PDB file of C-alpha atoms in Angstrom:
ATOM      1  CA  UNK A   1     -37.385 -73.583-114.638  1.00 52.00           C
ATOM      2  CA  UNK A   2     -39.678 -76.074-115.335  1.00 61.00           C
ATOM      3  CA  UNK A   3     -39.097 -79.549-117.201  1.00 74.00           C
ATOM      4  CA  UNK A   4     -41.534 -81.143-119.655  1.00 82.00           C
ATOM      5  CA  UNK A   5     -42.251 -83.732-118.183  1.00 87.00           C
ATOM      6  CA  UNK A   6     -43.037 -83.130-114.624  1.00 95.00           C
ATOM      7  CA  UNK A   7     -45.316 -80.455-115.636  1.00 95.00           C
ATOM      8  CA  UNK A   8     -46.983 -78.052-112.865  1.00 96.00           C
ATOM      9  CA  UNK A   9     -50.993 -77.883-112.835  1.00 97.00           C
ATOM     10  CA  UNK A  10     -53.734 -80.064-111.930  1.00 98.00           C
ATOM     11  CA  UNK A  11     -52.423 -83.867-111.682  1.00 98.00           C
ATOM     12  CA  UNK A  12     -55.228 -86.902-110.547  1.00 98.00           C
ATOM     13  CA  UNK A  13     -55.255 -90.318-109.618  1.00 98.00           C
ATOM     14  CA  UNK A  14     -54.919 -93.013-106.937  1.00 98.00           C
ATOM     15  CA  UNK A  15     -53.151 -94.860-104.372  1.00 97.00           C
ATOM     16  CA  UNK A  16     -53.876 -98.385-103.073  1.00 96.00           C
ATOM     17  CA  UNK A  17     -53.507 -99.752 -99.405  1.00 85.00           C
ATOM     18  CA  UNK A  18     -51.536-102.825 -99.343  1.00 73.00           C
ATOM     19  CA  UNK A  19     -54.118-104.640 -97.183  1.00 76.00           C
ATOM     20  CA  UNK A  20     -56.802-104.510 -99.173  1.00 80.00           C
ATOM     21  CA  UNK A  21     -55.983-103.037-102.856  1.00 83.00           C
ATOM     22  CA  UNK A  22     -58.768-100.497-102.851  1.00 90.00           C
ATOM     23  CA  UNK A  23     -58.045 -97.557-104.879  1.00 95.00           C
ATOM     24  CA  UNK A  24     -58.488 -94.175-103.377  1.00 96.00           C
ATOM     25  CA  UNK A  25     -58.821 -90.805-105.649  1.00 98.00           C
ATOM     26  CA  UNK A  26     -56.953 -88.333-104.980  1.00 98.00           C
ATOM     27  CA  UNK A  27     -56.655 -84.893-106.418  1.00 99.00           C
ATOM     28  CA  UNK A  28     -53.426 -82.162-106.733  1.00 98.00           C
ATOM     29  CA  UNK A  29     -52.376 -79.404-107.731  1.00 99.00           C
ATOM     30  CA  UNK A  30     -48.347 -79.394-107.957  1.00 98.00           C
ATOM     31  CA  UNK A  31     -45.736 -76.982-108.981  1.00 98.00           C
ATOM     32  CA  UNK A  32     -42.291 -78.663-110.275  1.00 97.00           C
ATOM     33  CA  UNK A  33     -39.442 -76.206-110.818  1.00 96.00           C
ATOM     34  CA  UNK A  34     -35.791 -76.394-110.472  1.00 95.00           C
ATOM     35  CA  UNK A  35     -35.669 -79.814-108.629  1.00 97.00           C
ATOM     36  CA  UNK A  36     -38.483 -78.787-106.210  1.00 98.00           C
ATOM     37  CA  UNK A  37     -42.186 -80.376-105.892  1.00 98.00           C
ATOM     38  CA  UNK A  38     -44.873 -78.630-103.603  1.00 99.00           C
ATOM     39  CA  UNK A  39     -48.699 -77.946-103.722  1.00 98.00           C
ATOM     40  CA  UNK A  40     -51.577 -79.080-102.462  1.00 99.00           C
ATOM     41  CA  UNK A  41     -54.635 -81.504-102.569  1.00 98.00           C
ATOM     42  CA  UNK A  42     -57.494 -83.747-101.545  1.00 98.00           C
ATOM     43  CA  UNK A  43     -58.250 -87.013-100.781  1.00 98.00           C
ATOM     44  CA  UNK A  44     -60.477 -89.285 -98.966  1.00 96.00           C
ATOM     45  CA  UNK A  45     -58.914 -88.526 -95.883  1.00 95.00           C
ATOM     46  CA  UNK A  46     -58.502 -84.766 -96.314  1.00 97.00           C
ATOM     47  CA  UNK A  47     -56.925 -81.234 -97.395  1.00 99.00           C
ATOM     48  CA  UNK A  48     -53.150 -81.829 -97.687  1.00 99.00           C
ATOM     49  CA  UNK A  49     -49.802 -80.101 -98.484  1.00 99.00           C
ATOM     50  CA  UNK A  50     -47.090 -81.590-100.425  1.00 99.00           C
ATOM     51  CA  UNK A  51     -43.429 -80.693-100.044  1.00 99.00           C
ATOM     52  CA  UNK A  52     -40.261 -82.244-102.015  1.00 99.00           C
ATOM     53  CA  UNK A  53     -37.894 -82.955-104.617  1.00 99.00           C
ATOM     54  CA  UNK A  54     -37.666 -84.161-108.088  1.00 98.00           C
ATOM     55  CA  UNK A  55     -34.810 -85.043-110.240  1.00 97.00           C
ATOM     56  CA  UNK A  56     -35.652 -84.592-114.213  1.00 95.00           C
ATOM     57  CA  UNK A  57     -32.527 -86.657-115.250  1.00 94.00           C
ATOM     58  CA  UNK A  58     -33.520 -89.840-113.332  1.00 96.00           C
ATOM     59  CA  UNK A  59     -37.512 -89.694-113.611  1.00 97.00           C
ATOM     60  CA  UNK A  60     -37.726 -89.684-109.681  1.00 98.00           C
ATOM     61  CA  UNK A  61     -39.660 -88.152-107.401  1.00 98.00           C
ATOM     62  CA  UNK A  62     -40.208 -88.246-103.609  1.00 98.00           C
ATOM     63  CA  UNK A  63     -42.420 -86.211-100.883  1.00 99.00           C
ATOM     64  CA  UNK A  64     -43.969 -85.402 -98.081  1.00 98.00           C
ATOM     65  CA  UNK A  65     -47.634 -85.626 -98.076  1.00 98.00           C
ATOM     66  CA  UNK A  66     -48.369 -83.488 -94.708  1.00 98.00           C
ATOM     67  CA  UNK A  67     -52.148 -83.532 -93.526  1.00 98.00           C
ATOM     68  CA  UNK A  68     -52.014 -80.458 -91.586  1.00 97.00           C
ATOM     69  CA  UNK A  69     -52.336 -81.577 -87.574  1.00 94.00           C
ATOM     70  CA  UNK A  70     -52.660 -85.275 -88.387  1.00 94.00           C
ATOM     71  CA  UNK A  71     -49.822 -86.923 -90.116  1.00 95.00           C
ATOM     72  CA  UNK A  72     -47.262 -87.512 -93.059  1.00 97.00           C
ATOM     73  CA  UNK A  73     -47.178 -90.018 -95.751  1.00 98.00           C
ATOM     74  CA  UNK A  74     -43.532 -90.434 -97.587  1.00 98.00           C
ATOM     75  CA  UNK A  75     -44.138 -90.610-101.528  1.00 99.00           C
ATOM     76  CA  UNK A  76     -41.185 -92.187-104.075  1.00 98.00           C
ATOM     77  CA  UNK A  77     -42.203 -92.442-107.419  1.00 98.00           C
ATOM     78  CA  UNK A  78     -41.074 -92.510-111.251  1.00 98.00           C
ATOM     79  CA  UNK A  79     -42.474 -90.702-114.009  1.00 97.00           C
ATOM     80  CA  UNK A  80     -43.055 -93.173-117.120  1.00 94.00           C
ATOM     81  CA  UNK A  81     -45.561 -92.363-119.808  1.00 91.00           C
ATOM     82  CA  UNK A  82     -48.250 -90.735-119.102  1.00 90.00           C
ATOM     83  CA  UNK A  83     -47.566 -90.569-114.899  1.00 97.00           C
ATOM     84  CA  UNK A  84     -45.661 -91.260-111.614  1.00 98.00           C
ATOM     85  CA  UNK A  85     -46.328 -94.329-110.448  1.00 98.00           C
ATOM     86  CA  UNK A  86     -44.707 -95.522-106.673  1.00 98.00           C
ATOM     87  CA  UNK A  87     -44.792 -96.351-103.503  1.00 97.00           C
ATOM     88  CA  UNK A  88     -45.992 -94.450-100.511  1.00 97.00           C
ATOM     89  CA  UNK A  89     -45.346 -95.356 -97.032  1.00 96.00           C
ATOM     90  CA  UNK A  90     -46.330 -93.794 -93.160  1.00 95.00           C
ATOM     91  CA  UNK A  91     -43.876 -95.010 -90.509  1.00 90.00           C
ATOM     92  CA  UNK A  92     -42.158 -98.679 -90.933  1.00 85.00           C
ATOM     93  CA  UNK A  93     -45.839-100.832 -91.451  1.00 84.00           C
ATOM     94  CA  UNK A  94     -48.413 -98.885 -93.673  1.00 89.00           C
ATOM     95  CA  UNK A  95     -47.108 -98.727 -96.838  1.00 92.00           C
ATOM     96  CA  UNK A  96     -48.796 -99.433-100.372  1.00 95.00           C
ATOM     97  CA  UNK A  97     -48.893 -97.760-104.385  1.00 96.00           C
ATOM     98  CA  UNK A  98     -49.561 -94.878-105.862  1.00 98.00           C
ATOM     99  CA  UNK A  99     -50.209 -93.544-109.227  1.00 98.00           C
ATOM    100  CA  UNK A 100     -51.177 -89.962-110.886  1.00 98.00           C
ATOM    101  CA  UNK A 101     -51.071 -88.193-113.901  1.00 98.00           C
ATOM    102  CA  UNK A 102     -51.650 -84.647-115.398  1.00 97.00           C
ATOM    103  CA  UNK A 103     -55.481 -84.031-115.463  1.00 94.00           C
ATOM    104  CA  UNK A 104     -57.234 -84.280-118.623  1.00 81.00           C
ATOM    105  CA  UNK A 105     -54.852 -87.765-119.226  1.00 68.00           C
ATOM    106  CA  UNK A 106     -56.123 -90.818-118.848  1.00 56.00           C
ATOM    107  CA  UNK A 107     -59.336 -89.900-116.820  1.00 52.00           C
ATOM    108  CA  UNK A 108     -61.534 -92.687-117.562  1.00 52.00           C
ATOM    109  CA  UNK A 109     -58.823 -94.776-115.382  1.00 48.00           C
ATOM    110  CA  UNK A 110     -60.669 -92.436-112.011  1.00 47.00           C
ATOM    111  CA  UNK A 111     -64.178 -93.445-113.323  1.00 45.00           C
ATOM    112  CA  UNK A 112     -63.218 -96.622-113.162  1.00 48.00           C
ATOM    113  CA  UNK A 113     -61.415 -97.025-110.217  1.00 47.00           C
ATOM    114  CA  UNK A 114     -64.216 -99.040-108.068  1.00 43.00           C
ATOM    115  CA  UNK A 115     -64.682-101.586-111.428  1.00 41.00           C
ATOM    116  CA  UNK A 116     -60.633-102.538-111.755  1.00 46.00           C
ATOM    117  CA  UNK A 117     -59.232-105.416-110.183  1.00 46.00           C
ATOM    118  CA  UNK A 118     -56.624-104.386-107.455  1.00 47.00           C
ATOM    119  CA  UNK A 119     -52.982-102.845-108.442  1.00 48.00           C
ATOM    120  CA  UNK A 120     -50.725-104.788-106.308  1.00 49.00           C
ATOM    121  CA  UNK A 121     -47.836-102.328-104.641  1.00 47.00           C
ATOM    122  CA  UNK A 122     -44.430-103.219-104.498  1.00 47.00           C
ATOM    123  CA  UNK A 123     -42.170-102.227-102.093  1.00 47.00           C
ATOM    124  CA  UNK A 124     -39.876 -99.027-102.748  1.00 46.00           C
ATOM    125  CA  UNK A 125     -36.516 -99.642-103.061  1.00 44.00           C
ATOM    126  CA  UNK A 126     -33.788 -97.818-101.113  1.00 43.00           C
ATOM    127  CA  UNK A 127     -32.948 -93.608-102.398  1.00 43.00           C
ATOM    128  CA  UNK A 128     -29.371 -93.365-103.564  1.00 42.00           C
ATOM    129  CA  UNK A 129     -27.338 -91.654-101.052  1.00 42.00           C
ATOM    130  CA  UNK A 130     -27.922 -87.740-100.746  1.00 45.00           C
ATOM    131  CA  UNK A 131     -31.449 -88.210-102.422  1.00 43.00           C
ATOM    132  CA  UNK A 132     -33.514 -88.772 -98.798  1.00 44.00           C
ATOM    133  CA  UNK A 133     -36.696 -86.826 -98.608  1.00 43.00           C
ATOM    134  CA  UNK A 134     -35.486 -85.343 -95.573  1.00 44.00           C
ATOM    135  CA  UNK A 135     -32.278 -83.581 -96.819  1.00 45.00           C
ATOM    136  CA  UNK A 136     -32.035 -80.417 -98.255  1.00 43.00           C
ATOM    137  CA  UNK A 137     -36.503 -79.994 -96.918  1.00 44.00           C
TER     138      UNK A 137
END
C-alpha cells in the first residue's frame, strides 16, 4: 500500500558536497509501498539503483544509492512539505545534503541550481535502534 505522502513516480532534485556546496541534479524514479523504497536514477556521476526503507509515521527515510560496479552512497532523510531533505554519506569522510521532491513541484528550484548560494549540510544524526539501512535489506 502506498502512503500519501511518499508518493511513487518521478521525484527530482539535488545533493550538495560538503567541500564545496555545489549542487548536483539528480533525477529518480521511486516506488514507496509498505515501508519499502526502491527504483532507479541518474545523476552526474551515473545510472543508479536505489534500495531501502521508509517509515510513514515518522517522515523518515534511508537508502542505498548503489552505482552498479562502482560504489554506494547511504541516504537518511525526512519528508517535510513539499520533499525529503537529508544527509547522504559514502564511508566515514564524504558526506554532505540532499534534497528532492515529486516532479512537477518546485522545478524552478533545478533551473536554478547553478544561481543559488550554497545549502550548507548538516550532519545526520544517529537511526533509532532497529531502523539501520542494513537490517531487514
Amino acid at each position: 500500500m502506498e502512503d500519501a505522502d511518499f508518493p511513487s513516480g518521478p521525484w527530482t532534485g539535488y545533493y550538495v558536497y560538503d567541500l564545496d556546496g555545489k549542487r548536483e541534479r539528480m533525477d529518480l524514479d521511486l516506488r514507496f509501498a509498505d515501508g519499502l523504497v526502491s527504483g532507479s536514477g541518474t545523476d552526474p556521476v551515473g545510472f543508479f539503483l536505489v534500495r531501502g526503507r521508509y517509515d510513514a509515521k515518522e517522515a523518515e527515510v534511508w537508502w542505498h544509492k548503489t552505482y552498479p560496479g562502482r560504489h554506494d552512497v547511504y541516504y537518511r532523510g525526512f519528508r517535510e512539505g513539499r520533499g525529503i531533505w537529508g544527509t547522504w554519506q559514502i564511508h566515514e569522510w564524504w558526506r554532505g545534503g540532499f534534497k528532492i521532491w515529486p516532479k512537477g513541484i518546485g522545478e524552478g528550484a533545478v533551473e536554478k541550481l547553478e544561481v543559488e548560494e550554497p545549502v550548507e549540510a548538516h550532519a545526520a544524526a544517529p537511526t533509532r535502534p532497529g531502523t539501520h539501512i542494513e537490517e531487514g535489506l
